């Protein structure tokens, strides 16, 4: 990666430069630039949240590949996701705006620019709504499991849903109070994840009497999927890691609130992934090595743990200390709360930008910025209400809920890869101050190929036999987004979306260039 050297600038010069870059992209500085480079990184790192994703999705890889998928699989996926992050970061440095992915697509496409931007934007928007719903519903589920473990509270779908609503409303309030509070809490979140992971890893190595061998932890294979072809089972097990490595586009969405955004935002994207790769591996390896019973029957029993979280069962069994197990689970609960808060932040900023370009119904309302707090208050509550509606099927049927939220990961990665692909097909892209130099083509194409591969994996059936409960609804969700976006385009999007925005190489409005 190369980064242009520049003399130190005063804070006013930095702010003026950020506003100038934003103006060149056709936007006025409206949001408050109160985020440091570390806070920008912290938002993405909090959404990836190894203490949330690795813990709540652990059972996916445990059943589909076992320890090998959990440990080696995490690293393999992490290396490829790092390539995706690097490729995205290079584009972000050139176009550091809250719109992020869809704006990049508009700038990089050779033809039909608004169409590319429209579909990328809708996949990004709905993907983030679904991710926010999934994170906070997962947070509520874990909190209820903790309450059941500590206070013997009965867990019911109604109680989980009410707790989910309470959590997401608190997240909306915290985001409403201003970017300074969000910046502070994001920084606290980053350190909570770092030290929380170290505490859990330390406890899992110090307290248990014995551990599984290195070879077992890295290579042991376990299969409860119903499929018999081992390579397929292991590939499906990789989805655990891929589900966790999402949301790092948040650094782009808060770019308009970040100082020296052309450097800080791309750094935030890349560092959030790299730190998660290392921290997640330490966490997953430590949990897996601490499994007391490594037999086939032992792993099957662990996957079916009454706690609903196999790592929580490992805490209980390996540490032989209920109090310590509860303490470690409490660390996870707090991390998940921070994760949801950061997701609401990124979601609302993307929605604000999308509305600013007249993409959503009622765009004028959602694009308003609260003059007192410098935050898109209306957009924050809009996203929260949509997330609650999206999660509401969980009251009646968890399968229906997972079917709806299956768009989360695949929708985001479709939105991630399109600008990267368009960047590779663009012959006149001018890199920003943070760029990949001569490594750009190799890293970019590796990123494109990887995302195509995982999008294929996302739509394949993860378990056999295929029933209503095991069916992979991701293709249905993707089709639904395509249909919705197409209907919205012809219903009005083609006449008002991104009108007046100037093309980078011409003085004509973007809609006249198409």
CSV table of C-alpha atoms in Angstrom, one decimal:
chain,number,residue,atom,x,y,z
A,1,UNK,CA,0.0,0.0,0.0
A,2,UNK,CA,1.2,3.5,-0.7
A,3,UNK,CA,0.3,6.6,1.0
A,4,UNK,CA,1.3,10.1,-0.1
A,5,UNK,CA,3.5,11.9,2.3
A,6,UNK,CA,2.1,15.3,3.4
A,7,UNK,CA,3.2,18.0,5.9
A,8,UNK,CA,1.3,18.2,9.2
A,9,UNK,CA,-1.8,20.4,8.9
A,10,UNK,CA,-3.8,22.3,11.5
A,11,UNK,CA,-7.2,21.1,12.5
A,12,UNK,CA,-8.9,23.9,10.6
A,13,UNK,CA,-6.9,23.0,7.5
A,14,UNK,CA,-7.8,19.3,7.8
A,15,UNK,CA,-11.5,20.2,8.2
A,16,UNK,CA,-11.4,22.5,5.2
A,17,UNK,CA,-9.7,19.9,3.1
A,18,UNK,CA,-12.3,17.3,4.1
A,19,UNK,CA,-15.1,19.6,3.2
A,20,UNK,CA,-13.4,20.5,-0.1
A,21,UNK,CA,-13.0,16.8,-1.1
A,22,UNK,CA,-16.7,16.3,-0.2
A,23,UNK,CA,-17.7,19.3,-2.3
A,24,UNK,CA,-15.8,17.9,-5.3
A,25,UNK,CA,-18.1,14.9,-5.1
A,26,UNK,CA,-21.1,17.2,-5.1
A,27,UNK,CA,-22.1,17.3,-1.5
A,28,UNK,CA,-22.1,20.0,1.2
A,29,UNK,CA,-20.6,19.2,4.7
A,30,UNK,CA,-23.7,18.7,6.9
A,31,UNK,CA,-22.7,16.1,9.4
A,32,UNK,CA,-20.3,16.9,12.2
A,33,UNK,CA,-16.7,15.8,11.7
A,34,UNK,CA,-16.1,14.6,15.3
A,35,UNK,CA,-14.5,11.2,14.7
A,36,UNK,CA,-10.8,10.4,14.9
A,37,UNK,CA,-9.1,7.7,12.8
A,38,UNK,CA,-9.3,5.3,15.8
A,39,UNK,CA,-13.0,5.9,16.2
A,40,UNK,CA,-13.6,5.3,12.5
A,41,UNK,CA,-11.7,2.0,12.8
A,42,UNK,CA,-13.6,1.2,16.0
A,43,UNK,CA,-17.0,1.4,14.3
A,44,UNK,CA,-16.2,-1.2,11.7
A,45,UNK,CA,-14.3,-3.4,14.3
A,46,UNK,CA,-17.3,-3.3,16.6
A,47,UNK,CA,-19.7,-4.4,13.8
A,48,UNK,CA,-17.5,-7.3,12.8
A,49,UNK,CA,-17.4,-8.1,16.5
A,50,UNK,CA,-15.4,-11.3,17.0
A,51,UNK,CA,-17.0,-11.6,20.4
A,52,UNK,CA,-20.5,-11.6,18.8
A,53,UNK,CA,-20.0,-13.4,15.5
A,54,UNK,CA,-17.5,-16.1,16.6
A,55,UNK,CA,-19.7,-16.9,19.7
A,56,UNK,CA,-23.2,-16.9,18.2
A,57,UNK,CA,-22.2,-18.5,14.8
A,58,UNK,CA,-19.8,-21.1,16.4
A,59,UNK,CA,-22.3,-24.0,16.0
A,60,UNK,CA,-22.4,-23.5,12.2
A,61,UNK,CA,-18.8,-24.5,11.7
A,62,UNK,CA,-18.9,-27.0,14.5
A,63,UNK,CA,-21.5,-29.0,12.7
A,64,UNK,CA,-20.1,-28.4,9.2
A,65,UNK,CA,-16.4,-29.3,9.4
A,66,UNK,CA,-15.7,-29.2,13.2
A,67,UNK,CA,-12.5,-27.8,14.6
A,68,UNK,CA,-10.8,-27.6,11.2
A,69,UNK,CA,-13.5,-25.3,9.9
A,70,UNK,CA,-13.5,-23.3,13.0
A,71,UNK,CA,-9.7,-22.6,13.2
A,72,UNK,CA,-8.1,-23.0,9.8
A,73,UNK,CA,-11.3,-22.0,8.1
A,74,UNK,CA,-11.3,-18.7,10.0
A,75,UNK,CA,-7.8,-17.8,8.8
A,76,UNK,CA,-8.5,-18.9,5.1
A,77,UNK,CA,-11.6,-16.7,5.0
A,78,UNK,CA,-9.8,-13.9,6.8
A,79,UNK,CA,-7.0,-13.7,4.2
A,80,UNK,CA,-9.5,-13.5,1.3
A,81,UNK,CA,-11.7,-11.0,3.1
A,82,UNK,CA,-8.6,-8.9,3.8
A,83,UNK,CA,-8.2,-8.7,0.0
A,84,UNK,CA,-11.8,-7.5,-0.3
A,85,UNK,CA,-11.2,-4.9,2.4
A,86,UNK,CA,-8.0,-3.7,0.7
A,87,UNK,CA,-9.8,-3.4,-2.7
A,88,UNK,CA,-12.7,-1.5,-1.1
A,89,UNK,CA,-10.4,0.8,0.9
A,90,UNK,CA,-8.6,1.9,-2.2
A,91,UNK,CA,-11.8,3.1,-3.8
A,92,UNK,CA,-12.9,4.6,-0.4
A,93,UNK,CA,-9.8,6.8,-0.4
A,94,UNK,CA,-10.8,8.3,-3.7
A,95,UNK,CA,-14.4,8.8,-2.7
A,96,UNK,CA,-14.8,9.2,1.1
A,97,UNK,CA,-18.5,9.8,1.3
A,98,UNK,CA,-21.3,8.4,3.5
A,99,UNK,CA,-23.0,6.9,0.5
A,100,UNK,CA,-20.0,4.5,0.1
A,101,UNK,CA,-20.6,1.6,-2.2
A,102,UNK,CA,-23.4,2.9,-4.4
A,103,UNK,CA,-21.6,6.2,-4.9
A,104,UNK,CA,-18.5,4.3,-5.9
A,105,UNK,CA,-20.5,2.3,-8.4
A,106,UNK,CA,-21.9,5.5,-9.9
A,107,UNK,CA,-18.4,6.9,-10.3
A,108,UNK,CA,-16.7,3.8,-11.7
A,109,UNK,CA,-19.3,2.4,-14.1
A,110,UNK,CA,-18.7,3.2,-17.8
A,111,UNK,CA,-22.4,3.1,-18.7
A,112,UNK,CA,-25.7,3.1,-17.0
A,113,UNK,CA,-24.1,4.6,-13.9
A,114,UNK,CA,-27.3,5.4,-12.0
A,115,UNK,CA,-28.6,1.9,-12.6
A,116,UNK,CA,-25.4,0.4,-11.1
A,117,UNK,CA,-25.6,2.7,-8.2
A,118,UNK,CA,-29.3,2.1,-7.7
A,119,UNK,CA,-29.0,-1.7,-7.4
A,120,UNK,CA,-25.8,-1.6,-5.3
A,121,UNK,CA,-27.5,1.0,-3.0
A,122,UNK,CA,-30.6,-1.2,-2.5
A,123,UNK,CA,-28.6,-4.3,-1.7
A,124,UNK,CA,-26.5,-2.3,0.7
A,125,UNK,CA,-29.5,-0.5,2.3
A,126,UNK,CA,-31.6,-3.7,2.9
A,127,UNK,CA,-28.5,-5.7,3.8
A,128,UNK,CA,-27.7,-3.3,6.5
A,129,UNK,CA,-31.2,-3.2,7.8
A,130,UNK,CA,-31.1,-7.0,8.0
A,131,UNK,CA,-27.7,-7.0,9.7
A,132,UNK,CA,-28.9,-4.5,12.3
A,133,UNK,CA,-31.9,-6.7,13.0
A,134,UNK,CA,-29.8,-9.8,13.1
A,135,UNK,CA,-27.2,-8.3,15.5
A,136,UNK,CA,-29.6,-6.9,18.0
A,137,UNK,CA,-31.9,-10.0,17.9
A,138,UNK,CA,-28.8,-12.1,18.5
A,139,UNK,CA,-27.9,-9.7,21.3
A,140,UNK,CA,-31.3,-10.2,22.9
A,141,UNK,CA,-31.0,-14.0,22.5
A,142,UNK,CA,-27.7,-14.0,24.3
A,143,UNK,CA,-28.9,-11.7,27.0
A,144,UNK,CA,-31.9,-13.9,27.6
A,145,UNK,CA,-29.6,-17.0,27.8
A,146,UNK,CA,-27.4,-15.1,30.3
A,147,UNK,CA,-30.5,-14.1,32.4
A,148,UNK,CA,-31.7,-17.8,32.3
A,149,UNK,CA,-28.2,-18.9,33.5
A,150,UNK,CA,-27.9,-16.4,36.2
A,151,UNK,CA,-31.4,-15.7,37.4
A,152,UNK,CA,-33.3,-18.6,36.0
A,153,UNK,CA,-35.5,-16.3,33.8
A,154,UNK,CA,-37.8,-18.3,31.5
A,155,UNK,CA,-36.9,-17.7,27.9
A,156,UNK,CA,-39.9,-17.2,25.6
A,157,UNK,CA,-40.1,-15.8,22.0
A,158,UNK,CA,-42.1,-12.8,23.3
A,159,UNK,CA,-39.6,-11.9,25.9
A,160,UNK,CA,-36.7,-12.2,23.5
A,161,UNK,CA,-38.5,-10.0,21.0
A,162,UNK,CA,-39.4,-7.3,23.6
A,163,UNK,CA,-35.8,-7.3,24.8
A,164,UNK,CA,-34.7,-6.9,21.2
A,165,UNK,CA,-37.0,-3.9,20.8
A,166,UNK,CA,-35.7,-2.3,24.0
A,167,UNK,CA,-32.0,-2.8,23.0
A,168,UNK,CA,-32.4,-1.4,19.5
A,169,UNK,CA,-34.4,1.6,20.9
A,170,UNK,CA,-31.5,2.3,23.3
A,171,UNK,CA,-29.1,2.1,20.3
A,172,UNK,CA,-31.2,4.6,18.4
A,173,UNK,CA,-31.2,7.0,21.4
A,174,UNK,CA,-27.4,6.8,21.8
A,175,UNK,CA,-26.9,7.6,18.2
A,176,UNK,CA,-29.4,10.5,18.4
A,177,UNK,CA,-27.4,12.2,21.1
A,178,UNK,CA,-24.5,13.1,18.8
A,179,UNK,CA,-21.4,11.9,17.0
A,180,UNK,CA,-19.2,12.7,20.0
A,181,UNK,CA,-21.0,10.2,22.1
A,182,UNK,CA,-20.9,7.6,19.3
A,183,UNK,CA,-17.2,8.2,18.8
A,184,UNK,CA,-16.5,7.8,22.5
A,185,UNK,CA,-18.6,4.6,22.8
A,186,UNK,CA,-17.1,3.2,19.6
A,187,UNK,CA,-13.6,3.6,21.1
A,188,UNK,CA,-14.7,2.0,24.4
A,189,UNK,CA,-16.2,-0.8,22.3
A,190,UNK,CA,-12.9,-1.5,20.5
A,191,UNK,CA,-10.9,-1.7,23.7
A,192,UNK,CA,-13.7,-3.9,25.3
A,193,UNK,CA,-13.3,-6.3,22.4
A,194,UNK,CA,-9.5,-6.4,22.7
A,195,UNK,CA,-9.3,-6.8,26.5
A,196,UNK,CA,-12.5,-9.0,26.6
A,197,UNK,CA,-10.9,-11.4,24.1
A,198,UNK,CA,-7.7,-11.5,26.0
A,199,UNK,CA,-9.5,-12.2,29.3
A,200,UNK,CA,-11.5,-15.1,27.7
A,201,UNK,CA,-8.4,-16.5,26.0
A,202,UNK,CA,-6.4,-16.2,29.2
A,203,UNK,CA,-9.1,-18.0,31.3
A,204,UNK,CA,-9.4,-20.8,28.7
A,205,UNK,CA,-5.7,-21.5,28.9
A,206,UNK,CA,-5.1,-21.0,32.6
A,207,UNK,CA,-8.1,-22.6,34.3
A,208,UNK,CA,-8.7,-26.0,32.4
A,209,UNK,CA,-6.7,-29.0,33.5
A,210,UNK,CA,-6.1,-30.2,30.0
A,211,UNK,CA,-6.4,-29.1,26.3
A,212,UNK,CA,-6.8,-30.7,23.0
A,213,UNK,CA,-3.7,-31.2,20.9
A,214,UNK,CA,-2.6,-28.7,18.3
A,215,UNK,CA,-3.2,-31.2,15.4
A,216,UNK,CA,-6.7,-32.0,16.7
A,217,UNK,CA,-7.6,-28.4,17.1
A,218,UNK,CA,-6.5,-27.5,13.6
A,219,UNK,CA,-7.4,-30.6,11.6
A,220,UNK,CA,-10.2,-32.6,13.4
A,221,UNK,CA,-13.2,-33.1,11.1
A,222,UNK,CA,-16.8,-33.3,12.3
A,223,UNK,CA,-20.0,-33.5,10.2
A,224,UNK,CA,-23.6,-33.2,11.2
A,225,UNK,CA,-24.9,-31.7,8.0
A,226,UNK,CA,-26.3,-34.9,6.4
A,227,UNK,CA,-23.9,-34.4,3.4
A,228,UNK,CA,-21.1,-36.9,2.9
A,229,UNK,CA,-18.8,-35.0,0.5
A,230,UNK,CA,-16.1,-33.7,2.9
A,231,UNK,CA,-14.9,-30.7,0.7
A,232,UNK,CA,-18.5,-29.5,0.4
A,233,UNK,CA,-19.1,-29.8,4.1
A,234,UNK,CA,-15.9,-27.8,4.9
A,235,UNK,CA,-16.8,-25.1,2.4
A,236,UNK,CA,-20.2,-24.7,4.0
A,237,UNK,CA,-18.4,-24.5,7.3
A,238,UNK,CA,-16.6,-21.4,6.1
A,239,UNK,CA,-19.8,-19.5,6.1
A,240,UNK,CA,-19.4,-19.1,9.9
A,241,UNK,CA,-16.4,-16.9,9.4
A,242,UNK,CA,-17.9,-15.2,6.4
A,243,UNK,CA,-21.0,-14.3,8.4
A,244,UNK,CA,-18.8,-12.6,11.0
A,245,UNK,CA,-16.6,-10.7,8.5
A,246,UNK,CA,-19.3,-8.2,7.6
A,247,UNK,CA,-20.0,-4.5,8.2
A,248,UNK,CA,-16.5,-3.1,7.7
A,249,UNK,CA,-17.9,-0.8,5.0
A,250,UNK,CA,-19.1,1.2,8.1
A,251,UNK,CA,-15.8,3.1,8.0
A,252,UNK,CA,-16.9,4.5,4.6
A,253,UNK,CA,-20.4,5.4,5.8
A,254,UNK,CA,-19.0,7.5,8.7
A,255,UNK,CA,-16.3,9.1,6.4
A,256,UNK,CA,-18.1,12.4,6.4
A,257,UNK,CA,-17.8,12.5,10.1
A,258,UNK,CA,-14.2,11.5,10.2
A,259,UNK,CA,-11.2,13.9,10.1
A,260,UNK,CA,-8.7,13.3,7.2
A,261,UNK,CA,-11.2,10.8,5.8
A,262,UNK,CA,-9.2,10.0,2.6
A,263,UNK,CA,-6.6,8.2,4.8
A,264,UNK,CA,-8.5,7.4,8.0
A,265,UNK,CA,-11.6,5.8,6.4
A,266,UNK,CA,-9.6,3.3,4.2
A,267,UNK,CA,-7.3,2.5,7.1
A,268,UNK,CA,-10.4,1.8,9.2
A,269,UNK,CA,-11.8,-0.7,6.7
A,270,UNK,CA,-8.5,-2.6,6.4
A,271,UNK,CA,-7.4,-2.5,10.1
A,272,UNK,CA,-10.9,-3.6,11.3
A,273,UNK,CA,-10.5,-6.8,9.2
A,274,UNK,CA,-6.9,-7.5,10.0
A,275,UNK,CA,-7.3,-7.1,13.8
A,276,UNK,CA,-10.4,-9.3,13.6
A,277,UNK,CA,-8.5,-12.0,11.7
A,278,UNK,CA,-5.8,-12.2,14.5
A,279,UNK,CA,-8.1,-11.7,17.4
A,280,UNK,CA,-10.8,-14.1,16.1
A,281,UNK,CA,-8.2,-16.9,15.5
A,282,UNK,CA,-6.9,-16.6,19.1
A,283,UNK,CA,-10.5,-16.7,20.4
A,284,UNK,CA,-11.7,-19.6,18.2
A,285,UNK,CA,-8.5,-21.7,18.8
A,286,UNK,CA,-8.7,-21.2,22.5
A,287,UNK,CA,-12.4,-22.1,22.8
A,288,UNK,CA,-11.9,-25.2,20.5
A,289,UNK,CA,-8.8,-26.4,22.3
A,290,UNK,CA,-10.6,-26.2,25.6
A,291,UNK,CA,-13.4,-28.6,24.5
A,292,UNK,CA,-13.2,-31.3,27.2
A,293,UNK,CA,-14.7,-34.2,25.1
A,294,UNK,CA,-13.3,-34.2,21.6
A,295,UNK,CA,-15.0,-37.4,20.5
A,296,UNK,CA,-17.6,-37.5,17.8
A,297,UNK,CA,-20.4,-38.0,20.4
A,298,UNK,CA,-18.8,-35.2,22.5
A,299,UNK,CA,-18.9,-32.7,19.6
A,300,UNK,CA,-22.4,-33.7,18.7
A,301,UNK,CA,-23.5,-33.1,22.3
A,302,UNK,CA,-21.7,-29.8,22.4
A,303,UNK,CA,-23.5,-28.6,19.2
A,304,UNK,CA,-26.8,-29.5,20.9
A,305,UNK,CA,-26.0,-27.7,24.1
A,306,UNK,CA,-29.1,-26.5,26.1
A,307,UNK,CA,-27.5,-23.1,26.4
A,308,UNK,CA,-28.0,-22.6,22.7
A,309,UNK,CA,-24.3,-21.4,22.5
A,310,UNK,CA,-21.7,-24.1,22.4
A,311,UNK,CA,-18.9,-21.7,23.5
A,312,UNK,CA,-21.0,-20.9,26.7
A,313,UNK,CA,-21.1,-24.7,27.3
A,314,UNK,CA,-17.4,-24.9,26.9
A,315,UNK,CA,-17.0,-22.1,29.5
A,316,UNK,CA,-19.2,-24.1,31.9
A,317,UNK,CA,-17.5,-27.5,31.3
A,318,UNK,CA,-13.8,-26.6,30.8
A,319,UNK,CA,-13.5,-23.9,33.5
A,320,UNK,CA,-15.3,-25.9,36.3
A,321,UNK,CA,-16.4,-22.5,37.7
A,322,UNK,CA,-20.0,-21.4,37.0
A,323,UNK,CA,-19.1,-17.8,38.2
A,324,UNK,CA,-16.2,-17.5,35.7
A,325,UNK,CA,-18.3,-18.9,32.9
A,326,UNK,CA,-21.0,-16.4,33.6
A,327,UNK,CA,-18.4,-13.6,33.8
A,328,UNK,CA,-17.1,-14.6,30.3
A,329,UNK,CA,-20.6,-14.7,28.9
A,330,UNK,CA,-21.2,-11.2,30.4
A,331,UNK,CA,-18.2,-9.9,28.4
A,332,UNK,CA,-19.8,-11.4,25.3
A,333,UNK,CA,-23.2,-9.8,26.1
A,334,UNK,CA,-21.7,-6.3,26.4
A,335,UNK,CA,-19.7,-6.7,23.2
A,336,UNK,CA,-22.8,-7.6,21.3
A,337,UNK,CA,-24.5,-4.5,22.7
A,338,UNK,CA,-21.7,-2.4,21.3
A,339,UNK,CA,-21.8,-4.2,18.0
A,340,UNK,CA,-25.5,-3.4,17.6
A,341,UNK,CA,-24.9,0.3,18.4
A,342,UNK,CA,-22.2,0.6,15.8
A,343,UNK,CA,-24.5,-1.2,13.2
A,344,UNK,CA,-27.2,1.4,13.8
A,345,UNK,CA,-24.6,4.1,13.3
A,346,UNK,CA,-23.5,2.8,9.9
A,347,UNK,CA,-27.0,1.9,8.8
A,348,UNK,CA,-28.4,5.3,9.5
A,349,UNK,CA,-25.5,7.1,7.7
A,350,UNK,CA,-25.9,5.0,4.6
A,351,UNK,CA,-29.7,5.6,4.7
A,352,UNK,CA,-29.1,9.3,5.1
A,353,UNK,CA,-26.8,9.4,2.1
A,354,UNK,CA,-29.1,7.2,0.0
A,355,UNK,CA,-32.0,9.6,0.8
A,356,UNK,CA,-29.8,12.6,0.0
A,357,UNK,CA,-29.7,11.2,-3.5
A,358,UNK,CA,-33.5,10.7,-3.5
A,359,UNK,CA,-33.5,6.9,-3.5
A,360,UNK,CA,-35.9,6.1,-0.7
A,361,UNK,CA,-39.6,6.9,-0.3
A,362,UNK,CA,-39.8,10.1,1.9
A,363,UNK,CA,-36.2,10.9,1.1
A,364,UNK,CA,-36.5,14.5,2.1
A,365,UNK,CA,-37.4,13.4,5.7
A,366,UNK,CA,-34.6,10.9,6.1
A,367,UNK,CA,-32.0,13.2,4.6
A,368,UNK,CA,-32.5,15.9,7.2
A,369,UNK,CA,-29.7,16.6,9.7
A,370,UNK,CA,-30.4,17.6,13.2
A,371,UNK,CA,-28.7,21.0,13.5
A,372,UNK,CA,-28.2,20.6,17.3
A,373,UNK,CA,-26.5,17.2,17.2
A,374,UNK,CA,-25.2,17.1,13.7
A,375,UNK,CA,-26.6,13.7,13.2
A,376,UNK,CA,-29.3,12.3,10.8
A,377,UNK,CA,-31.8,11.8,13.5
A,378,UNK,CA,-34.8,10.9,11.3
A,379,UNK,CA,-32.7,8.3,9.4
A,380,UNK,CA,-31.6,6.7,12.6
A,381,UNK,CA,-35.2,6.1,13.7
A,382,UNK,CA,-36.3,5.1,10.2
A,383,UNK,CA,-33.7,2.3,10.2
A,384,UNK,CA,-34.5,1.1,13.6
A,385,UNK,CA,-38.3,0.8,12.8
A,386,UNK,CA,-37.5,-1.1,9.6
A,387,UNK,CA,-35.2,-3.5,11.6
A,388,UNK,CA,-37.9,-4.1,14.1
A,389,UNK,CA,-40.4,-4.9,11.4
A,390,UNK,CA,-37.9,-7.2,9.7
A,391,UNK,CA,-37.3,-9.1,12.9
A,392,UNK,CA,-41.0,-9.4,13.8
A,393,UNK,CA,-41.5,-12.8,12.1
A,394,UNK,CA,-39.3,-14.2,15.0
A,395,UNK,CA,-42.4,-13.8,17.2
A,396,UNK,CA,-44.1,-16.6,15.3
A,397,UNK,CA,-41.4,-18.6,13.5
A,398,UNK,CA,-37.6,-18.5,13.8
A,399,UNK,CA,-37.3,-20.1,10.4
A,400,UNK,CA,-39.2,-17.3,8.8
A,401,UNK,CA,-37.0,-14.8,10.6
A,402,UNK,CA,-33.8,-16.4,9.4
A,403,UNK,CA,-35.2,-16.6,5.9
A,404,UNK,CA,-35.8,-12.8,5.9
A,405,UNK,CA,-32.4,-12.0,7.4
A,406,UNK,CA,-30.5,-14.3,5.0
A,407,UNK,CA,-30.3,-11.2,2.7
A,408,UNK,CA,-27.9,-9.6,5.3
A,409,UNK,CA,-24.6,-11.2,4.3
A,410,UNK,CA,-25.2,-12.0,0.7
A,411,UNK,CA,-26.8,-8.6,0.1
A,412,UNK,CA,-23.8,-6.8,1.6
A,413,UNK,CA,-21.2,-8.8,-0.3
A,414,UNK,CA,-23.0,-8.2,-3.6
A,415,UNK,CA,-22.8,-4.5,-2.8
A,416,UNK,CA,-19.1,-4.9,-1.8
A,417,UNK,CA,-18.0,-6.7,-4.9
A,418,UNK,CA,-19.7,-4.5,-7.6
A,419,UNK,CA,-17.6,-1.4,-7.0
A,420,UNK,CA,-14.4,-3.5,-6.8
A,421,UNK,CA,-15.3,-5.2,-10.1
A,422,UNK,CA,-16.1,-1.8,-11.7
A,423,UNK,CA,-12.8,-0.4,-10.4
A,424,UNK,CA,-10.9,-3.3,-12.2
A,425,UNK,CA,-12.8,-2.6,-15.4
A,426,UNK,CA,-12.2,1.2,-15.2
A,427,UNK,CA,-9.2,2.4,-17.2
A,428,UNK,CA,-9.3,6.0,-15.9
A,429,UNK,CA,-9.5,5.6,-12.1
A,430,UNK,CA,-7.4,8.1,-10.3
A,431,UNK,CA,-6.2,6.6,-6.9
A,432,UNK,CA,-6.6,8.6,-3.7
A,433,UNK,CA,-3.8,9.2,-1.2
A,434,UNK,CA,-4.3,5.7,0.2
A,435,UNK,CA,-3.8,3.1,-2.5
A,436,UNK,CA,-2.4,-0.3,-3.3
A,437,UNK,CA,0.0,0.7,-6.0
A,438,UNK,CA,1.2,-2.1,-8.3
A,439,UNK,CA,-0.6,-4.7,-6.1
A,440,UNK,CA,-4.0,-3.2,-6.9
A,441,UNK,CA,-4.9,-5.5,-9.9
A,442,UNK,CA,-3.9,-8.7,-8.2
A,443,UNK,CA,-5.6,-7.9,-4.9
A,444,UNK,CA,-8.7,-6.6,-6.7
A,445,UNK,CA,-9.2,-9.7,-8.9
A,446,UNK,CA,-8.6,-12.0,-5.9
A,447,UNK,CA,-11.3,-10.1,-4.1
A,448,UNK,CA,-13.8,-10.4,-7.0
A,449,UNK,CA,-13.2,-14.1,-7.5
A,450,UNK,CA,-13.6,-14.8,-3.7
A,451,UNK,CA,-16.9,-12.9,-3.4
A,452,UNK,CA,-18.3,-14.7,-6.5
A,453,UNK,CA,-17.3,-18.0,-4.8
A,454,UNK,CA,-18.9,-17.2,-1.5
A,455,UNK,CA,-22.1,-15.8,-3.1
A,456,UNK,CA,-22.4,-19.3,-4.7
A,457,UNK,CA,-21.9,-20.9,-1.3
A,458,UNK,CA,-24.5,-18.6,0.2
A,459,UNK,CA,-27.2,-20.0,-2.0
A,460,UNK,CA,-26.4,-23.7,-1.7
A,461,UNK,CA,-28.2,-25.9,0.8
A,462,UNK,CA,-26.2,-26.2,4.0
A,463,UNK,CA,-27.9,-29.4,5.3
A,464,UNK,CA,-29.5,-32.6,4.1
A,465,UNK,CA,-32.3,-33.6,3.8
A,466,UNK,CA,-33.7,-30.3,2.5
A,467,UNK,CA,-36.8,-29.4,4.5
A,468,UNK,CA,-38.7,-26.2,5.2
A,469,UNK,CA,-36.4,-25.6,8.2
A,470,UNK,CA,-33.1,-26.4,6.4
A,471,UNK,CA,-33.9,-24.8,3.1
A,472,UNK,CA,-31.5,-22.0,2.1
A,473,UNK,CA,-33.8,-19.0,1.6
A,474,UNK,CA,-30.9,-16.7,0.4
A,475,UNK,CA,-31.8,-17.0,-3.3
A,476,UNK,CA,-35.4,-16.1,-2.5
A,477,UNK,CA,-34.2,-13.1,-0.5
A,478,UNK,CA,-31.8,-11.9,-3.3
A,479,UNK,CA,-34.6,-12.3,-5.9
A,480,UNK,CA,-37.0,-10.3,-3.6
A,481,UNK,CA,-34.4,-7.4,-3.4
A,482,UNK,CA,-34.0,-7.4,-7.2
A,483,UNK,CA,-37.7,-7.3,-7.8
A,484,UNK,CA,-38.2,-4.6,-5.2
A,485,UNK,CA,-35.4,-2.5,-6.5
A,486,UNK,CA,-36.6,-2.9,-10.1
A,487,UNK,CA,-40.1,-1.9,-9.2
A,488,UNK,CA,-38.9,1.1,-7.2
A,489,UNK,CA,-36.7,2.1,-10.2
A,490,UNK,CA,-39.5,2.3,-12.7
A,491,UNK,CA,-41.9,3.7,-10.1
A,492,UNK,CA,-39.8,6.8,-9.8
A,493,UNK,CA,-36.1,6.1,-9.1
A,494,UNK,CA,-35.1,6.6,-12.8
A,495,UNK,CA,-36.5,10.1,-12.7
A,496,UNK,CA,-35.2,11.5,-9.4
A,497,UNK,CA,-32.2,9.3,-8.2
A,498,UNK,CA,-28.9,11.2,-8.2
A,499,UNK,CA,-30.1,13.9,-10.5
A,500,UNK,CA,-27.9,17.0,-10.7
A,501,UNK,CA,-24.8,15.0,-9.6
A,502,UNK,CA,-21.9,15.9,-11.8
A,503,UNK,CA,-19.9,13.2,-13.6
A,504,UNK,CA,-16.2,13.3,-12.8
A,505,UNK,CA,-15.2,13.8,-16.4
A,506,UNK,CA,-17.9,16.1,-17.7
A,507,UNK,CA,-19.9,19.1,-16.7
A,508,UNK,CA,-23.1,17.4,-17.5
A,509,UNK,CA,-25.4,16.1,-14.8
A,510,UNK,CA,-25.0,12.4,-14.2
A,511,UNK,CA,-28.5,11.6,-15.5
A,512,UNK,CA,-27.7,13.3,-18.8
A,513,UNK,CA,-24.5,11.2,-19.2
A,514,UNK,CA,-26.4,7.9,-18.9
